[in-house]
Amino acid sequence: MAAASVWSVDPRTGNPREQVAVEATAQEVDRAVRAAHAVRESLADRTLRAAFLRTAADLLTEAGEHVIEAADAETALGPARLTGELARTAAQLRAFAEVVDEGAFLDIHIDHADAERTPPWPDLRRYKIPLGVVAVYAASNFPLAFSVPGGDTASALAAGCPVVVKAHPDHPATSELCASVLRRAAARVGLPEDVLVLVHGFEAGVELIRHPLVAAAGFTGSVRGGRALYDAAAARPRPIPFHGELGSLNPVVVTEAAAAERAEEIGAGLAGSMTLGAGQFCTKPGFVLVPAGATGDRLLKTLTDAVSDTEAAVLLDHRMRDAFVAGVRTRAGLPGVEAPVTPGAGGEHTVAPGFLTVPAGLLAAEGPHDELLEECFGPVAVVARYTSGDEIAAVLSRLPGNLTATLQTATGSADPDAPAFLAALTPLAGRVLVNGWPTGVAVAPAQHHGGPYPASTSTSTSVGATAIERWLRPVTYQTTPEALLPPELREDNPLGLPRRVDGRPRS
């Protein structure tokens, strides 16, 4: 049987644009993984790795006009949004080059032999080494920053791991273009192009997670798809780490004092955050606890006006559009649910933003309203009106894990509810915000983009410097002669790396 064609599709019309590739067969996936595995030693040179990452950033920026044009044609995200995403992606590649240069990610510890301890210490020297070939599953909603040249790829390459990317079907042409840029960057600095290989197709993704030479995987996508791959990774004869970002409701709690002080400001901020990128950010605030009564009504009035003024938008593909329309229709039909601005179909190819309201008490225990506590991908939020702190606590106790959780408090005076609510939100998420909005994830050393399941399948972050840790494992050498030690662990520190010696920082 002939391999299935991979088409680039215009989400604004639903029409095919061009045939980009064909879906990889099991044999082709095997060749791709083996090609990446065969060149893994070429990434051992940290100086070369850093140069590769910087060159990739430079070439991606140089090709920016073509990359943005291709991505917009396949995602309808718009040139402005994609220009920002391209800049973020290039900055992320350069940031990991700095991480490689610094060398702290190797986490070097040297403990000299000490016969006076009980029990005695032998000479122990520990650092981290790359796992091997990493499978990266590209995201639909970020065709650059979380796809072929994105954070999973950049951090894996920085760790010294070759990468095989499974392209997302929503932007195959963009994926091919970005892969060609990264492969060209590798060749320019003297690395084999196969340090990055691209494959297409659903079955290719399944074959990839099962391949015995794949050592770890990174995924951004749906709970259903991510969980299937996570289970497959665990079911292998030799299980591998699977770092998946799956889904997030990103709850927000607005205190009584905050609503009284700045209801209009919060309402406008919520509208902007929940409709940003047509509500297709993984950090979209999808569930908001707002006080019942006059102050909460003021907030909802501003939210209603702002969302009503937001134009209908094109989602990433028609499958997502259909799922959004069906999902909001089901939620809006539940008893006690109202729609001040009705979300749903905005036209043949678009969706209209909106939000739903429900008494918080209906969510405090298991029941028919549980669907309101699940992510709905697109420009919609659920606003639960609470009458007491006990209702907030009851609802929060039922929420799944999240990427973010946000507390809106009073700023002009002390807010008596803030400490308790912040304490209740902290166990729910990997990033907790106060008086901000969660859309937007800074690429910074202190960033954490992950959270309790189903936000992610591990405790690691997929954004920021420490994302590199996912693709490394520690190794300790005991009583090993100097001549046999890797350069990173030798006594004279020939590479000038930061490390801890006998428990104290040294350079």
Coordinates of C-alpha atoms in Angstrom, one line a residue:
M1 CA 0.0 0.0 0.0
A2 CA 1.3 3.5 -1.0
A3 CA 2.3 5.8 1.9
A4 CA -0.3 8.4 2.8
S5 CA 0.3 11.9 1.5
V6 CA 0.9 14.7 4.0
W7 CA -0.9 17.9 3.0
S8 CA -0.5 21.5 4.2
V9 CA -4.1 22.8 4.8
D10 CA -5.3 26.4 5.1
P11 CA -7.4 26.6 8.3
R12 CA -9.1 29.8 7.0
T13 CA -10.8 27.8 4.3
G14 CA -10.2 24.1 5.1
N15 CA -8.7 23.7 1.6
P16 CA -5.4 21.7 1.0
R17 CA -2.5 24.0 0.0
E18 CA 0.2 21.6 -1.2
Q19 CA 1.5 18.1 -0.6
V20 CA 4.5 18.4 1.7
A21 CA 5.6 14.9 2.3
V22 CA 4.4 11.3 2.8
E23 CA 3.9 9.6 6.2
A24 CA 6.9 7.7 7.3
T25 CA 6.7 3.9 7.3
A26 CA 8.0 1.8 10.2
Q27 CA 11.1 1.1 8.2
E28 CA 11.6 4.8 7.5
V29 CA 11.2 5.6 11.2
D30 CA 13.8 3.0 12.0
R31 CA 16.2 4.5 9.5
A32 CA 15.6 8.0 11.0
V33 CA 16.3 6.9 14.5
R34 CA 19.3 4.9 13.6
A35 CA 20.7 7.8 11.6
A36 CA 20.3 10.1 14.6
H37 CA 21.8 7.4 17.0
A38 CA 24.8 7.0 14.7
V39 CA 25.9 10.6 15.0
R40 CA 25.3 11.0 18.8
E41 CA 29.1 11.2 19.5
S42 CA 29.4 14.2 17.3
L43 CA 27.5 16.3 19.9
A44 CA 30.1 15.5 22.6
D45 CA 32.0 18.8 22.0
R46 CA 30.2 21.4 24.1
T47 CA 31.8 24.3 22.1
L48 CA 30.5 22.8 18.9
R49 CA 27.0 22.3 20.4
A50 CA 26.8 25.9 21.6
A51 CA 27.9 27.1 18.1
F52 CA 25.3 25.0 16.5
L53 CA 22.5 26.4 18.7
R54 CA 23.6 30.0 18.0
T55 CA 23.9 29.3 14.2
A56 CA 20.4 27.7 14.2
A57 CA 19.0 30.9 15.9
D58 CA 20.8 33.1 13.3
L59 CA 19.7 31.1 10.3
L60 CA 16.1 30.8 11.6
T61 CA 16.0 34.6 12.0
E62 CA 17.4 35.1 8.5
A63 CA 14.7 32.9 7.1
G64 CA 12.1 34.6 9.2
E65 CA 10.0 36.0 6.4
H66 CA 9.6 32.6 4.8
V67 CA 9.1 30.8 8.1
I68 CA 6.4 33.3 9.2
E69 CA 4.6 33.2 5.8
A70 CA 4.5 29.4 5.9
A71 CA 3.4 29.2 9.5
D72 CA 0.6 31.8 9.0
A73 CA -0.7 30.0 6.0
E74 CA -1.0 26.7 8.0
T75 CA -2.1 28.0 11.4
A76 CA -3.9 31.4 10.8
L77 CA -2.1 32.7 13.9
G78 CA -1.1 35.9 12.1
P79 CA 2.2 37.6 11.3
A80 CA 2.3 39.7 14.5
R81 CA 1.9 36.7 16.8
L82 CA 4.3 34.6 14.7
T83 CA 6.9 37.3 14.5
G84 CA 7.0 37.3 18.3
E85 CA 7.1 33.5 18.5
L86 CA 10.0 33.4 16.0
A87 CA 12.0 35.9 18.2
R88 CA 11.2 33.8 21.3
T89 CA 12.4 30.6 19.5
A90 CA 15.6 32.2 18.4
A91 CA 16.2 33.6 21.9
Q92 CA 15.5 30.2 23.4
L93 CA 18.2 28.6 21.2
R94 CA 20.7 31.2 22.2
A95 CA 19.8 30.8 25.8
F96 CA 20.6 27.1 25.7
A97 CA 23.9 27.9 24.0
E98 CA 24.7 30.0 27.1
V99 CA 23.7 27.1 29.3
V100 CA 26.1 24.8 27.4
D101 CA 28.9 27.3 27.6
E102 CA 28.5 27.8 31.4
G103 CA 28.5 24.0 32.1
A104 CA 26.6 24.1 35.4
F105 CA 24.0 21.8 33.9
L106 CA 26.6 19.0 34.2
D107 CA 26.1 19.2 38.0
I108 CA 29.6 18.1 38.8
H109 CA 30.4 16.9 42.3
I110 CA 33.8 15.7 43.5
D111 CA 34.1 14.1 47.0
H112 CA 37.7 13.2 47.8
A113 CA 38.5 10.0 49.7
D114 CA 38.2 10.4 53.5
A115 CA 39.1 7.5 55.7
E116 CA 38.1 9.4 58.9
R117 CA 34.4 9.4 58.0
T118 CA 32.1 6.7 59.3
P119 CA 31.7 4.8 57.1
P120 CA 34.8 5.9 55.1
W121 CA 34.4 7.7 51.8
P122 CA 36.0 6.5 48.7
D123 CA 36.9 9.0 46.0
L124 CA 33.6 9.8 44.2
R125 CA 33.1 12.0 41.1
R126 CA 29.7 12.6 39.6
Y127 CA 28.4 14.4 36.6
K128 CA 25.6 14.1 34.0
I129 CA 25.7 12.6 30.6
P130 CA 23.2 12.7 27.7
L131 CA 20.6 9.9 27.5
G132 CA 20.7 9.4 23.7
V133 CA 18.2 9.9 20.9
V134 CA 15.2 12.0 22.0
A135 CA 11.8 11.8 20.3
V136 CA 10.1 15.2 20.1
Y137 CA 6.4 15.5 19.3
A138 CA 5.6 18.9 17.9
A139 CA 2.7 21.0 19.3
S140 CA -0.2 22.3 17.2
N141 CA -0.5 25.7 18.8
F142 CA 3.1 26.8 18.7
P143 CA 4.5 25.9 15.3
L144 CA 7.9 27.3 16.2
A145 CA 8.5 27.6 20.0
F146 CA 7.1 24.2 20.9
S147 CA 7.7 22.4 17.6
V148 CA 10.7 21.5 15.4
P149 CA 13.0 24.3 16.5
G150 CA 11.3 24.7 19.9
G151 CA 12.2 24.1 23.6
D152 CA 12.2 20.3 23.6
T153 CA 14.5 20.2 20.6
A154 CA 16.8 23.0 21.8
S155 CA 17.2 21.6 25.3
A156 CA 17.8 18.1 24.0
L157 CA 20.5 19.2 21.6
A158 CA 22.0 21.3 24.3
A159 CA 22.2 18.2 26.5
G160 CA 24.1 16.4 23.7
C161 CA 21.2 14.3 22.5
P162 CA 20.3 14.0 18.8
V163 CA 16.6 14.5 18.1
V164 CA 14.0 12.9 15.9
V165 CA 10.9 15.2 15.6
K166 CA 7.5 13.9 14.7
A167 CA 5.9 16.9 12.9
H168 CA 2.4 18.1 13.8
P169 CA -0.1 17.6 11.0
D170 CA -1.3 21.1 11.3
H171 CA 1.9 22.7 10.1
P172 CA 3.9 20.2 8.0
A173 CA 5.4 22.7 5.6
T174 CA 6.6 24.9 8.4
S175 CA 8.1 21.8 10.0
E176 CA 10.0 20.9 6.9
L177 CA 11.3 24.4 6.5
C178 CA 12.4 24.7 10.1
A179 CA 14.0 21.2 10.0
S180 CA 16.0 22.2 6.9
V181 CA 17.2 25.4 8.7
L182 CA 18.4 23.4 11.7
R183 CA 20.1 20.7 9.5
R184 CA 21.8 23.5 7.5
A185 CA 23.0 25.1 10.8
A186 CA 24.5 21.7 11.9
A187 CA 26.4 21.4 8.6
R188 CA 27.7 24.9 8.8
V189 CA 29.4 24.3 12.1
G190 CA 30.7 20.9 11.1
L191 CA 28.1 18.6 12.7
P192 CA 26.3 15.8 10.8
E193 CA 22.8 17.0 9.6
D194 CA 21.3 13.9 11.2
V195 CA 21.6 15.3 14.7
L196 CA 18.1 16.4 13.8
V197 CA 15.7 14.2 11.7
L198 CA 12.0 14.9 10.9
V199 CA 9.3 12.3 10.3
H200 CA 5.5 12.7 9.6
G201 CA 2.4 10.6 10.3
F202 CA 0.4 9.2 13.2
E203 CA 1.8 5.7 12.9
A204 CA 5.3 7.2 12.7
G205 CA 4.7 8.7 16.1
V206 CA 3.7 5.4 17.5
E207 CA 6.7 3.6 16.0
L208 CA 9.0 6.4 17.3
I209 CA 8.0 5.9 21.0
R210 CA 8.5 2.2 20.7
H211 CA 11.9 2.3 19.0
P212 CA 14.6 0.6 21.1
L213 CA 17.2 3.3 20.4
V214 CA 14.9 6.2 21.5
A215 CA 16.0 7.1 25.0
A216 CA 13.4 9.7 26.0
A217 CA 10.5 11.7 24.6
G218 CA 9.0 15.2 24.9
F219 CA 5.4 15.9 24.0
T220 CA 3.0 18.8 24.0
G221 CA -0.6 18.2 23.1
S222 CA -3.8 16.6 24.3
V223 CA -4.4 14.5 27.4
R224 CA -5.7 11.6 25.2
G225 CA -2.7 11.6 22.8
G226 CA -0.1 12.3 25.5
R227 CA -1.5 9.6 27.8
A228 CA -1.4 7.0 25.0
L229 CA 2.3 7.8 24.3
Y230 CA 3.1 7.9 28.0
D231 CA 1.6 4.5 28.5
A232 CA 3.5 3.2 25.4
A233 CA 6.8 4.5 26.8
A234 CA 6.1 2.8 30.1
A235 CA 5.1 -0.5 28.4
R236 CA 8.4 -0.9 26.5
P237 CA 10.6 -3.8 27.5
R238 CA 13.0 -1.0 28.6
P239 CA 10.8 1.9 29.7
I240 CA 11.9 5.5 28.9
P241 CA 11.2 8.9 30.4
F242 CA 8.3 10.6 28.8
H243 CA 8.0 14.3 29.5
G244 CA 4.5 15.3 28.4
E245 CA 2.5 18.5 28.7
L246 CA -1.1 17.4 28.3
G247 CA -3.7 19.8 29.5
S248 CA -4.5 22.6 31.9
L249 CA -7.5 24.5 33.2
N250 CA -5.3 27.3 34.8
P251 CA -7.7 28.4 37.6
V252 CA -8.0 32.0 38.8
V253 CA -9.3 33.1 42.2
V254 CA -10.5 36.7 42.5
T255 CA -10.8 37.7 46.1
E256 CA -13.7 39.9 47.4
A257 CA -11.2 42.7 48.2
A258 CA -9.7 42.5 44.7
A259 CA -13.1 42.7 43.0
A260 CA -14.1 45.6 45.2
E261 CA -10.9 47.5 44.4
R262 CA -10.4 46.9 40.6
A263 CA -13.3 44.9 39.1
E264 CA -13.0 46.6 35.8
E265 CA -9.3 46.1 35.5
I266 CA -9.6 42.4 36.3
G267 CA -12.4 41.9 33.9
A268 CA -10.5 43.5 31.1
G269 CA -7.4 41.5 31.8
L270 CA -9.3 38.3 31.9
A271 CA -10.9 39.0 28.6
G272 CA -7.5 39.7 27.0
S273 CA -5.9 36.6 28.4
M274 CA -8.6 34.1 27.7
T275 CA -9.0 35.2 24.0
L276 CA -5.3 35.7 23.3
G277 CA -4.4 33.6 20.3
A278 CA -8.1 32.6 20.0
G279 CA -7.8 30.9 23.4
Q280 CA -5.3 28.4 22.1
F281 CA -2.6 29.0 24.7
C282 CA -1.9 26.1 27.0
T283 CA -1.8 28.7 29.8
K284 CA -5.3 30.2 29.0
P285 CA -7.2 31.0 32.2
G286 CA -10.1 28.6 31.6
F287 CA -11.7 28.6 35.1
V288 CA -12.3 31.7 37.2
L289 CA -13.8 31.9 40.7
V290 CA -15.4 35.3 41.1
P291 CA -17.5 36.6 44.1
A292 CA -21.2 36.7 43.8
G293 CA -22.8 40.1 44.4
A294 CA -22.3 43.6 43.2
T295 CA -18.5 43.6 42.9
G296 CA -18.5 40.4 41.0
D297 CA -21.3 41.8 38.8
R298 CA -19.1 44.8 37.9
L299 CA -16.3 42.5 36.9
L300 CA -18.6 40.4 34.7
K301 CA -20.0 43.6 33.0
T302 CA -16.5 44.6 31.9
L303 CA -15.7 41.0 30.8
T304 CA -19.0 40.9 28.8
D305 CA -18.2 44.1 27.0
A306 CA -14.6 43.2 26.2
V307 CA -15.4 39.6 25.0
S308 CA -18.4 40.9 23.0
D309 CA -16.0 43.3 21.2
T310 CA -13.6 40.5 20.3
E311 CA -13.9 39.3 16.8
A312 CA -14.5 35.7 15.7
A313 CA -11.3 33.8 15.0
V314 CA -9.9 30.9 13.1
L315 CA -8.7 27.9 15.1
L316 CA -5.7 25.8 14.1
D317 CA -7.8 23.3 12.2
H318 CA -11.4 22.4 11.6
R319 CA -11.2 19.4 13.9
M320 CA -10.4 21.7 16.8
R321 CA -13.1 24.1 15.7
D322 CA -15.7 21.3 15.7
A323 CA -14.5 20.1 19.1
F324 CA -14.8 23.6 20.5
V325 CA -18.3 24.1 19.1
A326 CA -19.5 20.8 20.5
G327 CA -17.8 21.3 23.8
V328 CA -19.2 24.7 24.6
R329 CA -22.7 23.6 23.4
T330 CA -22.6 20.7 25.9
R331 CA -21.4 22.9 28.8
A332 CA -23.8 25.7 28.1
G333 CA -26.7 23.2 28.2
L334 CA -26.0 22.1 31.8
P335 CA -28.5 23.1 34.5
G336 CA -27.7 26.4 36.2
V337 CA -25.2 27.5 33.5
E338 CA -25.7 30.8 31.8
A339 CA -23.8 32.4 28.8
P340 CA -23.5 36.2 29.1
V341 CA -21.6 36.0 25.8
T342 CA -22.4 32.8 24.0
P343 CA -19.3 31.0 22.6
G344 CA -19.6 28.8 19.6
A345 CA -19.5 28.9 15.8
G346 CA -18.7 32.4 14.4
G347 CA -19.0 31.3 10.8
E348 CA -18.2 28.4 8.5
H349 CA -14.5 28.5 9.5
T350 CA -14.4 30.6 12.7
V351 CA -15.4 30.5 16.3
A352 CA -16.9 33.2 18.5
P353 CA -15.4 33.8 21.9
G354 CA -17.6 33.8 25.0
F355 CA -17.8 32.7 28.6
L356 CA -20.2 30.7 30.8
T357 CA -21.2 31.3 34.4
V358 CA -22.3 28.9 37.1
P359 CA -22.9 28.9 40.8
A360 CA -19.7 27.6 42.5
G361 CA -21.8 25.4 44.8
L362 CA -22.8 23.2 41.8
L363 CA -19.1 22.3 41.4
A364 CA -18.3 21.5 45.0
A365 CA -19.1 17.9 44.7
E366 CA -19.0 15.3 41.9
G367 CA -22.0 15.6 39.6
P368 CA -23.2 16.4 36.1
H369 CA -21.2 19.7 36.0
D370 CA -17.8 18.0 36.2
E371 CA -17.3 18.8 32.5
L372 CA -16.9 22.4 33.5
L373 CA -13.7 21.5 35.4
E374 CA -12.1 20.1 32.2
E375 CA -10.1 22.1 29.7
C376 CA -12.0 23.4 26.6
F377 CA -9.4 24.4 23.9
G378 CA -10.4 27.7 22.4
P379 CA -11.7 31.2 23.4
V380 CA -13.9 30.3 26.4
A381 CA -13.8 30.4 30.1
V382 CA -16.0 29.2 32.9
V383 CA -16.7 31.8 35.7
A384 CA -17.9 30.2 38.9
R385 CA -19.6 32.6 41.3
Y386 CA -18.8 31.9 45.0
T387 CA -20.5 33.0 48.2
S388 CA -17.9 31.9 50.7
G389 CA -14.3 30.8 51.2
D390 CA -15.6 27.4 52.0
E391 CA -17.0 27.1 48.5
I392 CA -13.7 28.2 47.0
A393 CA -11.9 25.5 49.0
A394 CA -14.4 22.8 48.0
V395 CA -14.1 23.6 44.3
L396 CA -10.3 23.9 44.3
S397 CA -10.0 20.6 46.0
R398 CA -11.6 19.0 43.0
L399 CA -9.4 20.5 40.3
P400 CA -6.8 18.4 38.5
G401 CA -3.2 19.5 38.2
N402 CA -2.4 22.7 36.2
L403 CA 0.4 24.5 34.5
T404 CA -0.6 27.7 36.3
A405 CA -2.8 29.1 39.1
T406 CA -3.5 32.7 39.6
L407 CA -4.6 34.8 42.6
Q408 CA -6.1 38.3 42.0
T409 CA -5.8 40.2 45.3
A410 CA -6.2 43.8 46.5
T411 CA -3.2 45.9 45.9
G412 CA -4.0 49.1 47.8
S413 CA -4.4 47.4 51.2
A414 CA -4.0 44.1 53.0
D415 CA -6.2 41.4 51.7
P416 CA -7.3 39.0 54.5
D417 CA -8.2 36.2 52.1
A418 CA -4.9 36.2 50.1
P419 CA -2.7 33.9 52.3
A420 CA -5.3 31.1 52.6
F421 CA -6.2 31.2 48.9
L422 CA -2.6 31.3 47.8
A423 CA -1.8 28.3 50.0
A424 CA -4.8 26.5 48.4
L425 CA -3.6 27.3 44.9
T426 CA 0.0 26.3 45.3
P427 CA -0.4 22.5 45.3
L428 CA -2.4 22.8 42.0
A429 CA 0.2 24.2 39.7
G430 CA 3.8 24.5 38.6
R431 CA 3.6 28.3 38.3
V432 CA 1.6 30.5 40.7
L433 CA 0.8 34.1 39.8
V434 CA -0.4 37.0 41.9
N435 CA -2.1 39.9 40.2
G436 CA -1.0 38.9 36.7
W437 CA -2.3 36.7 33.9
P438 CA -0.8 33.3 32.9
T439 CA -0.6 33.6 29.1
G440 CA 3.0 34.2 28.3
V441 CA 5.8 32.0 29.6
A442 CA 9.2 33.8 29.9
V443 CA 12.2 31.9 28.8
A444 CA 14.1 32.5 32.1
P445 CA 16.3 30.4 34.4
A446 CA 13.7 30.4 37.2
Q447 CA 10.8 29.5 34.9
H448 CA 8.8 26.3 35.5
H449 CA 6.4 25.2 32.8
G450 CA 4.8 22.0 34.1
G451 CA 2.7 20.9 36.9
P452 CA 0.8 18.0 38.6
Y453 CA -0.8 15.5 36.2
P454 CA -2.4 16.0 33.8
A455 CA -0.6 19.3 33.2
S456 CA 2.5 17.2 32.8
T457 CA 3.7 13.7 33.2
S458 CA 6.9 14.5 35.2
T459 CA 8.1 17.1 37.7
S460 CA 10.3 18.8 35.1
T461 CA 9.9 22.0 33.2
S462 CA 9.7 22.3 29.4
V463 CA 10.7 26.0 29.4
G464 CA 13.8 27.7 30.9
A465 CA 17.3 26.6 31.6
T466 CA 16.5 23.6 33.7
A467 CA 14.6 22.0 30.8
I468 CA 17.9 20.5 29.8
E469 CA 17.8 18.2 32.9
R470 CA 15.2 16.0 31.3
W471 CA 17.7 14.6 28.8
L472 CA 20.5 13.8 31.2
R473 CA 21.4 11.1 33.7
P474 CA 24.0 11.1 36.5
V475 CA 27.0 8.9 36.5
T476 CA 29.5 8.5 39.4
Y477 CA 33.1 7.3 39.0
Q478 CA 34.6 5.7 42.1
T479 CA 38.3 5.4 42.8
T480 CA 39.1 6.0 39.2
P481 CA 42.6 6.9 38.1
E482 CA 43.0 10.4 36.7
A483 CA 44.0 9.2 33.3
L484 CA 40.7 7.3 32.9
L485 CA 38.5 10.1 34.1
P486 CA 36.5 12.2 31.6
P487 CA 38.0 15.8 31.4
E488 CA 35.0 17.2 33.3
L489 CA 36.0 15.2 36.4
R490 CA 39.7 15.6 36.4
E491 CA 41.4 17.2 39.4
D492 CA 42.9 20.1 37.6
N493 CA 39.5 21.0 36.0
P494 CA 41.0 21.5 32.5
L495 CA 37.7 22.8 31.1
G496 CA 37.2 25.4 33.8
L497 CA 33.7 24.1 34.8
P498 CA 31.7 25.0 37.9
R499 CA 31.6 22.2 40.4
R500 CA 31.3 21.3 44.1
V501 CA 34.4 19.8 45.6
D502 CA 34.0 18.2 49.1
G503 CA 30.7 19.9 49.4
R504 CA 31.8 23.5 48.5
P505 CA 31.5 25.4 45.2
R506 CA 34.6 25.6 43.1
S507 CA 35.4 26.9 39.7

